[in-house]
Short mmCIF file of C-alpha atoms in Angstrom, two decimals:
data_model
loop_
_atom_site.label_atom_id
_atom_site.label_comp_id
_atom_site.label_asym_id
_atom_site.label_seq_id
_atom_site.Cartn_x
_atom_site.Cartn_y
_atom_site.Cartn_z
CA MET N 1 30.74 -23.20 -61.45
CA ALA N 2 28.43 -21.00 -59.52
CA ASN N 3 31.25 -18.47 -59.24
CA VAL N 4 31.15 -17.41 -62.95
CA VAL N 5 29.29 -14.06 -63.12
CA GLU N 6 27.68 -13.38 -66.43
CA ASN N 7 28.56 -10.34 -68.38
CA VAL N 8 25.44 -8.38 -67.43
CA GLU N 9 25.06 -4.72 -66.50
CA LEU N 10 25.37 -3.99 -62.75
CA LEU N 11 23.65 -1.30 -60.61
CA PRO N 12 25.49 2.06 -60.25
CA ALA N 13 27.46 1.63 -56.99
CA VAL N 14 30.41 2.99 -55.07
CA CYS N 15 32.40 1.36 -52.21
CA ASP N 16 32.19 2.86 -48.74
CA GLU N 17 34.99 2.94 -46.18
CA TYR N 18 33.51 0.08 -44.09
CA GLY N 19 33.69 -2.63 -46.73
CA GLY N 20 30.19 -1.89 -47.90
CA ILE N 21 28.47 -0.71 -51.15
CA ILE N 22 26.25 2.39 -51.70
CA VAL N 23 23.83 2.13 -54.59
CA GLU N 24 22.40 5.49 -55.69
CA MET N 25 19.67 5.08 -58.16
CA LYS N 26 18.84 8.29 -59.92
CA GLU N 27 17.43 7.53 -63.28
CA PRO N 28 13.98 5.73 -63.80
CA MET N 29 14.27 2.02 -64.58
CA ASN N 30 11.87 -0.70 -65.47
CA PRO N 31 11.38 -2.72 -62.31
CA THR N 32 11.98 -6.08 -64.09
CA VAL N 33 15.28 -4.76 -65.50
CA PHE N 34 16.16 -3.41 -62.12
CA HIS N 35 15.40 -6.80 -60.54
CA SER N 36 17.60 -8.79 -62.75
CA MET N 37 20.46 -6.18 -62.39
CA LEU N 38 20.04 -6.24 -58.65
CA ILE N 39 20.41 -10.06 -58.55
CA SER N 40 23.55 -9.96 -60.71
CA SER N 41 25.02 -7.16 -58.60
CA MET N 42 24.34 -8.98 -55.33
CA GLU N 43 26.17 -11.99 -56.70
CA GLN N 44 29.15 -9.85 -57.60
CA TRP N 45 29.28 -8.00 -54.19
CA LYS N 46 29.09 -11.49 -52.43
CA LEU N 47 32.12 -12.70 -54.43
CA GLN N 48 33.96 -9.42 -53.50
CA GLY N 49 33.32 -10.08 -49.85
CA LYS N 50 31.30 -6.91 -49.38
CA LYS N 51 29.34 -6.35 -46.14
CA GLY N 52 26.47 -3.79 -45.95
CA VAL N 53 24.68 -2.62 -49.02
CA TRP N 54 22.95 0.78 -48.87
CA MET N 55 20.41 1.60 -51.40
CA LYS N 56 18.95 5.14 -51.68
CA LEU N 57 15.81 5.28 -53.83
CA PRO N 58 14.34 8.74 -54.51
CA ILE N 59 10.58 8.87 -54.08
CA GLY N 60 10.24 9.21 -57.92
CA LEU N 61 11.60 5.61 -58.12
CA VAL N 62 9.06 4.16 -55.64
CA ASN N 63 8.24 1.48 -58.24
CA LEU N 64 11.59 -0.14 -57.51
CA VAL N 65 11.05 -0.55 -53.73
CA GLU N 66 9.06 -3.74 -53.88
CA MET N 67 11.79 -5.54 -55.97
CA ALA N 68 14.48 -4.57 -53.42
CA VAL N 69 12.42 -5.80 -50.52
CA LYS N 70 11.75 -9.03 -52.46
CA GLU N 71 15.49 -9.59 -52.63
CA GLY N 72 15.83 -9.17 -48.88
CA PHE N 73 16.41 -5.52 -48.36
CA TRP N 74 14.83 -3.73 -45.44
CA TYR N 75 14.09 -0.21 -44.49
CA HIS N 76 16.89 1.94 -42.78
CA HIS N 77 15.36 5.39 -42.76
CA ALA N 78 13.34 7.66 -44.95
CA GLU N 79 13.08 11.45 -45.59
CA PRO N 80 10.34 13.17 -47.57
CA GLU N 81 12.24 12.77 -50.86
CA TYR N 82 13.91 9.40 -50.51
CA LEU N 83 13.89 5.94 -48.90
CA MET N 84 17.18 4.23 -47.67
CA LEU N 85 17.13 0.43 -47.83
CA VAL N 86 19.92 -1.85 -46.53
CA TYR N 87 21.02 -5.41 -46.84
CA TRP N 88 23.84 -7.27 -44.88
CA ILE N 89 25.73 -9.85 -46.94
CA PRO N 90 27.93 -11.72 -44.32
CA LYS N 91 26.53 -14.50 -42.09
CA THR N 92 27.79 -12.45 -39.05
CA TYR N 93 26.09 -9.97 -36.75
CA ASN N 94 24.98 -6.85 -38.67
CA THR N 95 27.06 -3.77 -37.64
CA LEU N 96 25.08 -1.21 -39.68
CA PRO N 97 24.68 2.04 -37.70
CA ILE N 98 21.22 2.70 -36.32
CA ASN N 99 18.87 5.45 -37.57
CA ALA N 100 18.44 8.75 -35.78
CA THR N 101 16.57 8.16 -32.57
CA HIS N 102 15.94 11.67 -31.12
CA ARG N 103 14.16 14.80 -31.97
CA VAL N 104 15.72 17.83 -30.29
CA ARG N 105 13.79 20.82 -29.06
CA ILE N 106 14.59 23.95 -27.00
CA GLY N 107 12.74 25.82 -24.29
CA ALA N 108 13.85 29.48 -24.02
CA VAL N 109 14.01 31.32 -20.64
CA VAL N 110 14.36 35.02 -21.46
CA MET N 111 14.50 37.30 -18.40
CA ASN N 112 15.09 40.99 -18.30
CA ASP N 113 16.60 43.16 -15.44
CA LYS N 114 13.15 43.78 -13.93
CA ARG N 115 12.97 40.10 -13.14
CA GLU N 116 10.34 39.62 -15.84
CA ILE N 117 10.22 36.48 -18.04
CA LEU N 118 9.04 36.41 -21.64
CA VAL N 119 5.99 33.99 -22.03
CA VAL N 120 3.46 32.94 -24.61
CA GLN N 121 0.18 31.16 -25.03
CA GLU N 122 0.09 28.85 -28.06
CA LYS N 123 -2.68 28.20 -30.63
CA ILE N 124 -2.01 24.48 -30.75
CA GLY N 125 -0.74 21.79 -28.43
CA ARG N 126 -1.40 20.64 -24.84
CA PHE N 127 -1.70 24.05 -23.24
CA HIS N 128 -3.96 25.61 -25.81
CA GLY N 129 -7.06 27.19 -24.16
CA THR N 130 -5.74 26.57 -20.55
CA GLY N 131 -4.62 30.12 -19.96
CA ILE N 132 -1.17 28.79 -18.87
CA TRP N 133 1.79 31.01 -19.73
CA LYS N 134 4.70 29.06 -20.91
CA ILE N 135 8.15 29.74 -22.28
CA PRO N 136 8.75 29.70 -26.04
CA THR N 137 9.58 26.24 -27.23
CA GLY N 138 10.33 24.62 -30.58
CA ALA N 139 12.10 21.86 -32.46
CA LEU N 140 15.51 22.33 -34.05
CA ASP N 141 15.60 22.45 -37.86
CA GLU N 142 17.68 19.83 -39.55
CA GLY N 143 21.43 20.78 -39.13
CA GLU N 144 20.70 23.61 -36.64
CA ASP N 145 22.76 24.36 -33.58
CA ILE N 146 20.93 24.39 -30.26
CA PHE N 147 21.91 27.94 -29.28
CA ARG N 148 20.91 29.27 -32.77
CA ALA N 149 17.46 27.48 -32.48
CA ALA N 150 16.77 29.17 -29.13
CA MET N 151 17.41 32.54 -30.48
CA ARG N 152 15.43 31.86 -33.67
CA GLU N 153 12.39 30.55 -31.79
CA VAL N 154 12.20 33.54 -29.44
CA LYS N 155 12.54 35.93 -32.38
CA GLU N 156 9.86 34.02 -34.47
CA GLU N 157 7.36 33.66 -31.65
CA THR N 158 7.73 37.13 -29.93
CA GLY N 159 9.88 39.34 -32.11
CA VAL N 160 12.44 39.86 -29.27
CA ASP N 161 16.09 39.74 -30.04
CA THR N 162 18.31 37.80 -27.68
CA GLU N 163 21.82 36.84 -26.86
CA PHE N 164 22.36 33.14 -25.89
CA MET N 165 23.69 32.64 -22.37
CA GLU N 166 23.73 29.02 -21.40
CA ILE N 167 22.05 25.61 -21.36
CA LEU N 168 20.53 25.19 -17.91
CA GLY N 169 19.76 21.52 -18.18
CA PHE N 170 17.83 19.09 -20.46
CA ARG N 171 15.24 16.45 -20.27
CA GLN N 172 15.36 13.10 -22.21
CA LEU N 173 11.90 11.57 -22.82
CA HIS N 174 11.26 8.28 -24.56
CA LYS N 175 8.38 7.20 -26.87
CA SER N 176 7.45 10.83 -27.28
CA PHE N 177 6.77 10.44 -31.03
CA PHE N 178 6.10 6.97 -32.38
CA GLN N 179 9.18 5.01 -31.01
CA LYS N 180 11.33 8.11 -31.04
CA SER N 181 12.71 10.02 -28.09
CA ASP N 182 12.71 13.71 -27.33
CA MET N 183 15.52 15.75 -25.92
CA LEU N 184 14.46 19.18 -24.60
CA PHE N 185 17.20 21.71 -23.83
CA LEU N 186 16.41 24.48 -21.35
CA CYS N 187 18.22 27.55 -22.52
CA MET N 188 18.85 30.89 -20.77
CA LEU N 189 18.89 33.93 -23.02
CA ARG N 190 19.41 37.71 -22.30
CA PRO N 191 16.95 40.05 -24.12
CA LEU N 192 18.48 42.62 -26.51
CA SER N 193 15.12 44.30 -27.26
CA HIS N 194 11.90 44.73 -25.31
CA ASP N 195 8.93 45.30 -27.66
CA ILE N 196 6.80 42.17 -28.55
CA GLN N 197 5.57 41.33 -31.98
CA LYS N 198 3.88 38.04 -31.72
CA GLN N 199 3.66 35.43 -34.46
CA ASP N 200 0.03 35.24 -35.54
CA SER N 201 0.01 31.67 -36.98
CA GLU N 202 1.07 29.79 -33.83
CA ILE N 203 0.87 32.28 -30.88
CA ASP N 204 -2.27 33.48 -29.19
CA ALA N 205 -0.57 35.90 -26.83
CA ALA N 206 2.95 36.92 -25.73
CA ARG N 207 3.86 39.05 -22.71
CA TRP N 208 6.56 39.95 -20.18
CA ILE N 209 5.35 38.83 -16.69
CA PRO N 210 7.01 38.89 -13.31
CA PHE N 211 9.02 35.62 -12.68
CA ASP N 212 7.15 35.03 -9.48
CA GLU N 213 3.84 35.24 -11.15
CA TYR N 214 4.95 32.77 -13.86
CA ALA N 215 6.35 30.36 -11.21
CA ALA N 216 3.20 30.59 -9.09
CA GLN N 217 0.93 29.13 -11.81
CA PRO N 218 -0.61 25.94 -10.46
CA VAL N 219 0.92 23.95 -13.40
CA SER N 220 4.42 24.90 -12.12
CA GLN N 221 3.71 23.55 -8.77
CA LYS N 222 2.01 20.38 -9.90
CA HIS N 223 4.57 18.93 -12.28
CA ASP N 224 8.19 17.88 -11.46
CA LEU N 225 9.47 19.20 -14.70
CA PHE N 226 8.18 22.74 -14.35
CA ARG N 227 8.98 22.84 -10.63
CA HIS N 228 12.64 21.93 -11.21
CA MET N 229 12.94 24.29 -14.16
CA ASN N 230 11.72 27.10 -11.96
CA ASP N 231 14.17 26.16 -9.19
CA VAL N 232 17.02 26.31 -11.88
CA CYS N 233 15.80 29.72 -13.20
CA LEU N 234 15.72 31.12 -9.68
CA ALA N 235 19.20 29.75 -8.90
CA THR N 236 20.43 31.35 -12.12
CA LEU N 237 18.85 34.66 -11.21
CA GLU N 238 20.60 34.48 -7.84
CA LYS N 239 24.00 33.71 -9.60
CA ARG N 240 24.43 30.44 -7.83
CA TYR N 241 23.86 28.15 -10.85
CA THR N 242 25.99 27.46 -13.93
CA GLY N 243 25.01 25.45 -16.87
CA PHE N 244 26.72 24.67 -20.17
CA THR N 245 27.96 27.21 -22.79
CA PRO N 246 28.85 26.49 -26.44
CA LEU N 247 32.51 26.48 -27.50
CA ALA N 248 33.25 26.27 -31.26
CA ILE N 249 35.62 23.46 -32.10
CA LYS N 250 37.67 23.19 -35.23
CA SER N 251 36.97 20.63 -37.80
CA TYR N 252 38.95 17.45 -37.66
CA PHE N 253 38.95 14.39 -39.89
CA GLY N 254 36.99 16.55 -42.37
CA ASP N 255 34.05 17.06 -39.97
CA PRO N 256 32.26 20.42 -40.27
CA LEU N 257 32.64 23.06 -37.50
CA SER N 258 30.78 21.93 -34.40
CA TYR N 259 30.12 23.09 -30.80
CA LEU N 260 31.00 21.57 -27.52
CA TYR N 261 28.81 22.56 -24.59
CA LEU N 262 30.74 22.68 -21.26
CA ASN N 263 30.51 24.25 -17.85
CA LYS N 264 33.16 26.97 -18.54
CA HIS N 265 33.04 28.18 -15.01
CA GLY N 266 34.45 24.91 -13.80
CA LEU N 267 37.42 25.17 -16.26
CA LYS N 268 38.75 28.27 -14.70
CA SER N 269 42.13 27.88 -13.14
CA GLN N 270 43.09 29.11 -9.74
CA ASN N 271 43.72 32.66 -10.99
CA GLY N 272 40.13 32.86 -12.44
CA ILE N 273 41.30 32.72 -16.15
CA ALA N 274 39.49 30.17 -18.24
CA HIS N 275 41.81 27.76 -19.95
CA ILE N 276 39.62 27.77 -23.10
CA MET E 1 -23.15 16.70 -56.55
CA ALA E 2 -19.52 15.98 -56.07
CA ASN E 3 -20.18 15.86 -52.33
CA VAL E 4 -22.06 12.52 -52.59
CA VAL E 5 -19.62 9.77 -51.34
CA GLU E 6 -20.46 6.37 -52.68
CA ASN E 7 -21.07 3.55 -50.29
CA VAL E 8 -17.67 1.91 -50.75
CA GLU E 9 -15.42 0.44 -48.12
CA LEU E 10 -12.95 2.75 -46.55
CA LEU E 11 -9.38 2.10 -45.21
CA PRO E 12 -9.09 1.22 -41.55
CA ALA E 13 -8.38 4.54 -39.74
CA VAL E 14 -8.60 6.28 -36.41
CA CYS E 15 -8.66 10.06 -35.59
CA ASP E 16 -5.64 11.71 -33.91
CA GLU E 17 -5.81 14.65 -31.41
CA TYR E 18 -4.64 17.18 -34.01
CA GLY E 19 -7.48 16.86 -36.41
CA GLY E 20 -5.68 14.13 -38.44
CA ILE E 21 -6.23 10.59 -39.45
CA ILE E 22 -4.00 7.55 -38.73
CA VAL E 23 -4.29 4.60 -41.21
CA GLU E 24 -2.71 1.40 -39.92
CA MET E 25 -2.69 -1.22 -42.57
CA LYS E 26 -2.05 -4.62 -41.13
CA GLU E 27 -3.59 -7.23 -43.47
CA PRO E 28 -2.45 -7.92 -47.02
CA MET E 29 -4.50 -6.29 -49.75
CA ASN E 30 -4.63 -6.26 -53.47
CA PRO E 31 -2.91 -2.95 -54.63
CA THR E 32 -5.84 -2.09 -57.08
CA VAL E 33 -8.36 -2.63 -54.34
CA PHE E 34 -6.21 -0.63 -51.96
CA HIS E 35 -6.01 2.17 -54.49
CA SER E 36 -9.73 2.58 -54.92
CA MET E 37 -10.32 2.37 -51.16
CA LEU E 38 -7.60 5.04 -50.67
CA ILE E 39 -9.31 7.38 -53.18
CA SER E 40 -12.68 6.95 -51.53
CA SER E 41 -11.15 7.47 -48.14
CA MET E 42 -9.36 10.66 -49.10
CA GLU E 43 -12.64 12.10 -50.42
CA GLN E 44 -14.31 11.23 -47.13
CA TRP E 45 -11.47 12.83 -45.07
CA LYS E 46 -11.54 16.00 -47.11
CA LEU E 47 -15.32 16.34 -46.56
CA GLN E 48 -14.70 15.89 -42.85
CA GLY E 49 -12.16 18.70 -42.81
CA LYS E 50 -9.28 16.43 -41.75
CA LYS E 51 -5.65 17.67 -41.90
CA GLY E 52 -2.73 15.35 -41.74
CA VAL E 53 -2.98 11.74 -42.84
CA TRP E 54 -0.52 9.21 -41.45
CA MET E 55 -0.20 5.83 -43.11
CA LYS E 56 1.88 3.08 -41.50
CA LEU E 57 2.74 0.29 -44.00
CA PRO E 58 4.55 -2.79 -42.57
CA ILE E 59 7.41 -3.93 -44.76
CA GLY E 60 5.21 -6.99 -45.64
CA LEU E 61 2.72 -4.58 -47.43
CA VAL E 62 5.52 -2.98 -49.63
CA ASN E 63 3.37 -3.67 -52.64
CA LEU E 64 0.96 -0.86 -51.45
CA VAL E 65 3.67 1.95 -51.19
CA GLU E 66 3.64 2.77 -54.87
CA MET E 67 -0.18 3.38 -54.93
CA ALA E 68 0.07 5.70 -51.87
CA VAL E 69 2.81 7.75 -53.49
CA LYS E 70 0.81 7.96 -56.71
CA GLU E 71 -2.01 9.62 -54.62
CA GLY E 72 0.40 12.21 -53.33
CA PHE E 73 1.62 10.69 -50.09
CA TRP E 74 5.30 11.15 -49.28
CA TYR E 75 7.75 9.52 -46.86
CA HIS E 76 7.95 10.66 -43.27
CA HIS E 77 10.17 8.08 -41.66
CA ALA E 78 11.11 4.44 -41.77
CA GLU E 79 12.22 1.74 -39.35
CA PRO E 80 13.29 -1.75 -40.40
CA GLU E 81 9.85 -3.16 -40.10
CA TYR E 82 7.72 -0.34 -41.44
CA LEU E 83 7.35 2.84 -43.62
CA MET E 84 5.46 5.86 -42.45
CA LEU E 85 3.91 7.92 -45.25
CA VAL E 86 2.05 11.16 -44.80
CA TYR E 87 -0.36 13.54 -46.75
CA TRP E 88 -1.56 17.05 -45.85
CA ILE E 89 -5.12 17.81 -46.83
CA PRO E 90 -5.59 21.63 -46.18
CA LYS E 91 -4.26 24.21 -48.57
CA THR E 92 -2.41 25.73 -45.62
CA TYR E 93 1.12 25.35 -44.45
CA ASN E 94 1.89 21.76 -43.32
CA THR E 95 2.35 21.57 -39.49
CA LEU E 96 3.23 17.80 -39.39
CA PRO E 97 6.09 17.32 -36.86
CA ILE E 98 9.48 16.61 -38.27
CA ASN E 99 11.29 13.22 -38.18
CA ALA E 100 14.02 12.43 -35.69
CA THR E 101 17.09 14.43 -36.54
CA HIS E 102 19.86 13.18 -34.04
CA ARG E 103 21.57 10.07 -33.25
CA VAL E 104 22.85 10.12 -29.60
CA ARG E 105 26.07 8.60 -28.45
CA ILE E 106 28.12 8.42 -25.21
CA GLY E 107 31.83 8.58 -24.45
CA ALA E 108 32.63 7.05 -21.03
CA VAL E 109 35.51 8.45 -18.88
CA VAL E 110 36.10 5.72 -16.17
CA MET E 111 38.88 6.74 -13.79
CA ASN E 112 40.06 4.87 -10.75
CA ASP E 113 41.69 6.14 -7.53
CA LYS E 114 45.18 5.53 -9.00
CA ARG E 115 44.46 8.25 -11.56
CA GLU E 116 44.19 5.55 -14.26
CA ILE E 117 41.64 5.79 -17.08
CA LEU E 118 40.00 2.86 -18.80
CA VAL E 119 40.76 2.84 -22.54
CA VAL E 120 40.24 0.62 -25.55
CA GLN E 121 41.45 0.03 -29.14
CA GLU E 122 38.67 -0.77 -31.56
CA LYS E 123 38.47 -3.30 -34.44
CA ILE E 124 36.64 -0.89 -36.69
CA GLY E 125 36.34 2.80 -37.20
CA ARG E 126 38.54 5.89 -37.58
CA PHE E 127 41.11 4.83 -34.96
CA HIS E 128 41.54 1.17 -35.98
CA GLY E 129 45.17 0.30 -36.57
CA THR E 130 46.43 3.70 -35.36
CA GLY E 131 47.53 2.52 -31.99
CA ILE E 132 45.53 5.34 -30.34
CA TRP E 133 43.87 4.58 -26.94
CA LYS E 134 40.41 6.03 -26.71
CA ILE E 135 37.65 5.98 -24.19
CA PRO E 136 34.81 3.47 -24.73
CA THR E 137 32.00 4.99 -26.91
CA GLY E 138 28.72 3.79 -28.43
CA ALA E 139 25.30 4.73 -29.60
CA LEU E 140 22.21 4.74 -27.47
CA ASP E 141 19.74 1.90 -28.12
CA GLU E 142 16.23 3.03 -29.00
CA GLY E 143 14.51 4.19 -25.89
CA GLU E 144 17.68 4.05 -23.71
CA ASP E 145 18.59 6.62 -21.06
CA ILE E 146 22.01 8.34 -21.52
CA PHE E 147 23.36 7.23 -18.07
CA ARG E 148 22.27 3.58 -18.65
CA ALA E 149 23.92 3.55 -22.06
CA ALA E 150 27.23 4.73 -20.64
CA MET E 151 27.26 1.92 -17.99
CA ARG E 152 26.18 -0.62 -20.54
CA GLU E 153 28.85 0.28 -23.18
CA VAL E 154 31.64 0.15 -20.46
CA LYS E 155 30.42 -3.24 -19.30
CA GLU E 156 30.10 -4.62 -22.85
CA GLU E 157 33.46 -3.44 -24.10
CA THR E 158 35.61 -4.02 -21.01
CA GLY E 159 33.61 -6.04 -18.54
CA VAL E 160 34.10 -3.30 -15.89
CA ASP E 161 31.11 -2.49 -13.66
CA THR E 162 30.57 1.24 -13.07
CA GLU E 163 28.42 3.79 -11.17
CA PHE E 164 27.30 6.81 -13.30
CA MET E 165 28.57 10.15 -11.90
CA GLU E 166 27.80 12.99 -14.26
CA ILE E 167 27.64 14.35 -17.83
CA LEU E 168 30.73 16.51 -18.30
CA GLY E 169 29.66 18.08 -21.59
CA PHE E 170 28.42 17.27 -25.09
CA ARG E 171 29.11 17.88 -28.65
CA GLN E 172 26.55 18.54 -31.45
CA LEU E 173 27.84 17.67 -34.89
CA HIS E 174 25.83 18.01 -38.14
CA LYS E 175 25.83 15.89 -41.25
CA SER E 176 27.46 13.19 -39.35
CA PHE E 177 25.39 10.46 -40.95
CA PHE E 178 23.62 11.27 -44.26
CA GLN E 179 21.74 14.46 -43.33
CA LYS E 180 21.44 13.55 -39.70
CA SER E 181 23.22 15.10 -36.65
CA ASP E 182 25.22 13.44 -33.86
CA MET E 183 25.10 14.34 -30.22
CA LEU E 184 27.93 12.92 -28.18
CA PHE E 185 27.67 13.09 -24.36
CA LEU E 186 30.91 12.90 -22.44
CA CYS E 187 30.08 10.88 -19.21
CA MET E 188 32.15 10.43 -15.99
CA LEU E 189 31.70 7.06 -14.29
CA ARG E 190 33.37 5.54 -11.22
CA PRO E 191 34.57 1.93 -11.50
CA LEU E 192 33.07 -0.70 -9.21
CA SER E 193 35.32 -3.44 -10.35
CA HIS E 194 38.87 -3.61 -11.78
CA ASP E 195 39.45 -6.68 -13.93
CA ILE E 196 39.05 -6.27 -17.68
CA GLN E 197 37.25 -8.80 -19.91
CA LYS E 198 37.31 -7.29 -23.31
CA GLN E 199 34.56 -7.84 -25.93
CA ASP E 200 36.22 -9.86 -28.79
CA SER E 201 33.93 -8.84 -31.60
CA GLU E 202 34.51 -5.08 -31.52
CA ILE E 203 37.56 -4.53 -29.24
CA ASP E 204 41.18 -5.20 -30.13
CA ALA E 205 42.56 -4.32 -26.65
CA ALA E 206 41.46 -2.74 -23.33
CA ARG E 207 43.60 -1.42 -20.50
CA TRP E 208 43.88 0.89 -17.50
CA ILE E 209 46.57 3.54 -18.36
CA PRO E 210 47.73 6.55 -16.38
CA PHE E 211 45.55 9.50 -17.28
CA ASP E 212 48.69 11.65 -18.12
CA GLU E 213 49.75 9.01 -20.64
CA TYR E 214 46.34 8.96 -22.19
CA ALA E 215 46.19 12.81 -22.43
CA ALA E 216 49.74 12.98 -23.81
CA GLN E 217 48.89 11.03 -26.96
CA PRO E 218 49.59 13.23 -30.05
CA VAL E 219 45.86 12.90 -31.10
CA SER E 220 44.77 14.61 -27.91
CA GLN E 221 47.04 17.59 -28.50
CA LYS E 222 46.09 17.97 -32.11
CA HIS E 223 42.30 18.05 -31.95
CA ASP E 224 40.17 20.60 -30.20
CA LEU E 225 37.69 18.01 -29.16
CA PHE E 226 40.08 15.71 -27.39
CA ARG E 227 42.07 18.55 -25.92
CA HIS E 228 38.99 20.14 -24.27
CA MET E 229 37.69 16.78 -23.11
CA ASN E 230 41.07 16.22 -21.39
CA ASP E 231 40.88 19.66 -19.74
CA VAL E 232 37.44 18.78 -18.49
CA CYS E 233 38.62 15.42 -17.12
CA LEU E 234 41.47 17.04 -15.35
CA ALA E 235 39.26 19.71 -13.82
CA THR E 236 36.99 17.05 -12.65
CA LEU E 237 39.84 15.05 -11.06
CA GLU E 238 40.89 18.22 -9.25
CA LYS E 239 37.27 18.70 -8.05
CA ARG E 240 36.80 22.15 -9.69
CA TYR E 241 34.34 21.04 -12.37
CA THR E 242 30.69 20.08 -12.14
CA GLY E 243 28.55 18.73 -14.90
CA PHE E 244 24.96 17.55 -15.07
CA THR E 245 23.46 14.64 -13.12
CA PRO E 246 20.25 12.84 -13.77
CA LEU E 247 17.16 13.36 -11.72
CA ALA E 248 14.08 11.14 -12.23
CA ILE E 249 10.96 13.11 -12.83
CA LYS E 250 7.44 11.77 -12.41
CA SER E 251 5.18 11.21 -15.31
CA TYR E 252 2.81 14.00 -16.28
CA PHE E 253 0.15 14.15 -18.98
CA GLY E 254 0.55 10.45 -19.35
CA ASP E 255 4.30 10.64 -20.40
CA PRO E 256 6.57 7.82 -19.17
CA LEU E 257 9.13 8.42 -16.38
CA SER E 258 11.93 10.56 -17.68
CA TYR E 259 15.25 12.09 -16.59
CA LEU E 260 16.14 15.71 -16.21
CA TYR E 261 19.96 16.42 -16.31
CA LEU E 262 20.86 19.37 -14.11
CA ASN E 263 23.90 20.85 -12.30
CA LYS E 264 22.77 19.75 -8.86
CA HIS E 265 25.66 21.53 -7.18
CA GLY E 266 24.23 24.85 -8.41
CA LEU E 267 20.82 24.02 -6.79
CA LYS E 268 22.22 23.78 -3.29
CA SER E 269 20.82 26.55 -1.04
CA GLN E 270 22.92 28.69 1.33
CA ASN E 271 22.88 25.98 4.04
CA GLY E 272 24.25 23.37 1.60
CA ILE E 273 21.16 21.30 1.33
CA ALA E 274 19.95 20.58 -2.25
CA HIS E 275 16.43 21.60 -2.91
CA ILE E 276 15.87 18.57 -5.06
#
């Protein structure tokens, strides 16, 4: 009978909560030995009615990748130190979750009470050498909250300490980076210090300039994105605009602490007290 | 002199706009031949003062991965059909952009004028078998806009046609999926049809239920996320809440059309006419 599984060693694996299997290879292994163990393991998992198989191969075990692909595995995602391969056993539609699709960045609007905005000129990128003053921008680190990233980037690029106020809006752009999308959150921050200490490695110049001078730059008039952002900044200055503010929410189902971004103003009840 | 480069064949490569090199391997190649061509190419790129080297290997060329790693390349990202490896030539800090860090999902609040909300029970996931009614949710496809994903998910899961109204808020959660973060956008939609045709593969049941019945479920009271979301839905029903709405922005710098999500209400001028 084909159903008889020989008494061979199987790959180290644990079950996941979706009827799948997670193989975590840590120790070096001869590719031929790995190949035969993989074949035996696959037979076993099929008999057990398993669905998805996840195989995490550290970069040190790169010599095993070819064998896994030979057995029908394909790439799910990769990080510098590992490659995650997957396989779907049933004949049905594959319900494996998709890989991360977005990179998240912040743009930081820091305005003082003299109606000046904190701006920089960068050493690299699209605007290098154009003389255009732009707001500090940057990508979120892995696992970083949006509001923390905004404060960190301003501090790194200009040395100015800030308090996070709100998210004014955001832009979703596709195919920004290979097939990946970009999400840029425009954040409003209040300065807590004034003196500028620019970052030498990435920043050519940093200054406080009058908001009207910033908004009057030709680039701001020419491009929809900049023009709308300036309208939003102005509306915020004139206190007729409200964005989203972060609200810490307690862990549930074992998830870590996270933040919900809402228009708190809209949650105020008739008597003006926020419910939250 | 070590500077003399032999007249050997180099790997197919083009320059990028950041002083780097992009190698796109398409044709099968013997790994040993690939290895010697890679070594010669690297010497050449070093002499040329190149910085980052990107190497895209289709899954069909998995037999070349080990040689690239042997020469110091590491993984940048992977998609089902290819693996992207990188190398940084200078002795300085590596400024290669990071990989995508977020998966983006939507939760769809669809309410009719009888104050009923469209809810489902799923065949898989956390809530399966609990009897809890939840709003339709789902992940964005690669390159999909948030507002389109919300309409698509509602249509797929329940058969109901909708018009997108606004984003009420969003939640950023870390380590949701391996080391990746999750961004869940809560969207408000207006139904354009009433009859339900549920999706058999993923959905156990779909119904219109009174909003108060939905909000009174114990799960909604117990967890911060659900409780705040219900507050926001109620505030929206009572027309005291405004979220973000999408605004198409024209391409610039060759970028594709994209959407900016803003609180349009806040952009209205004194006479009530929106600037945008």
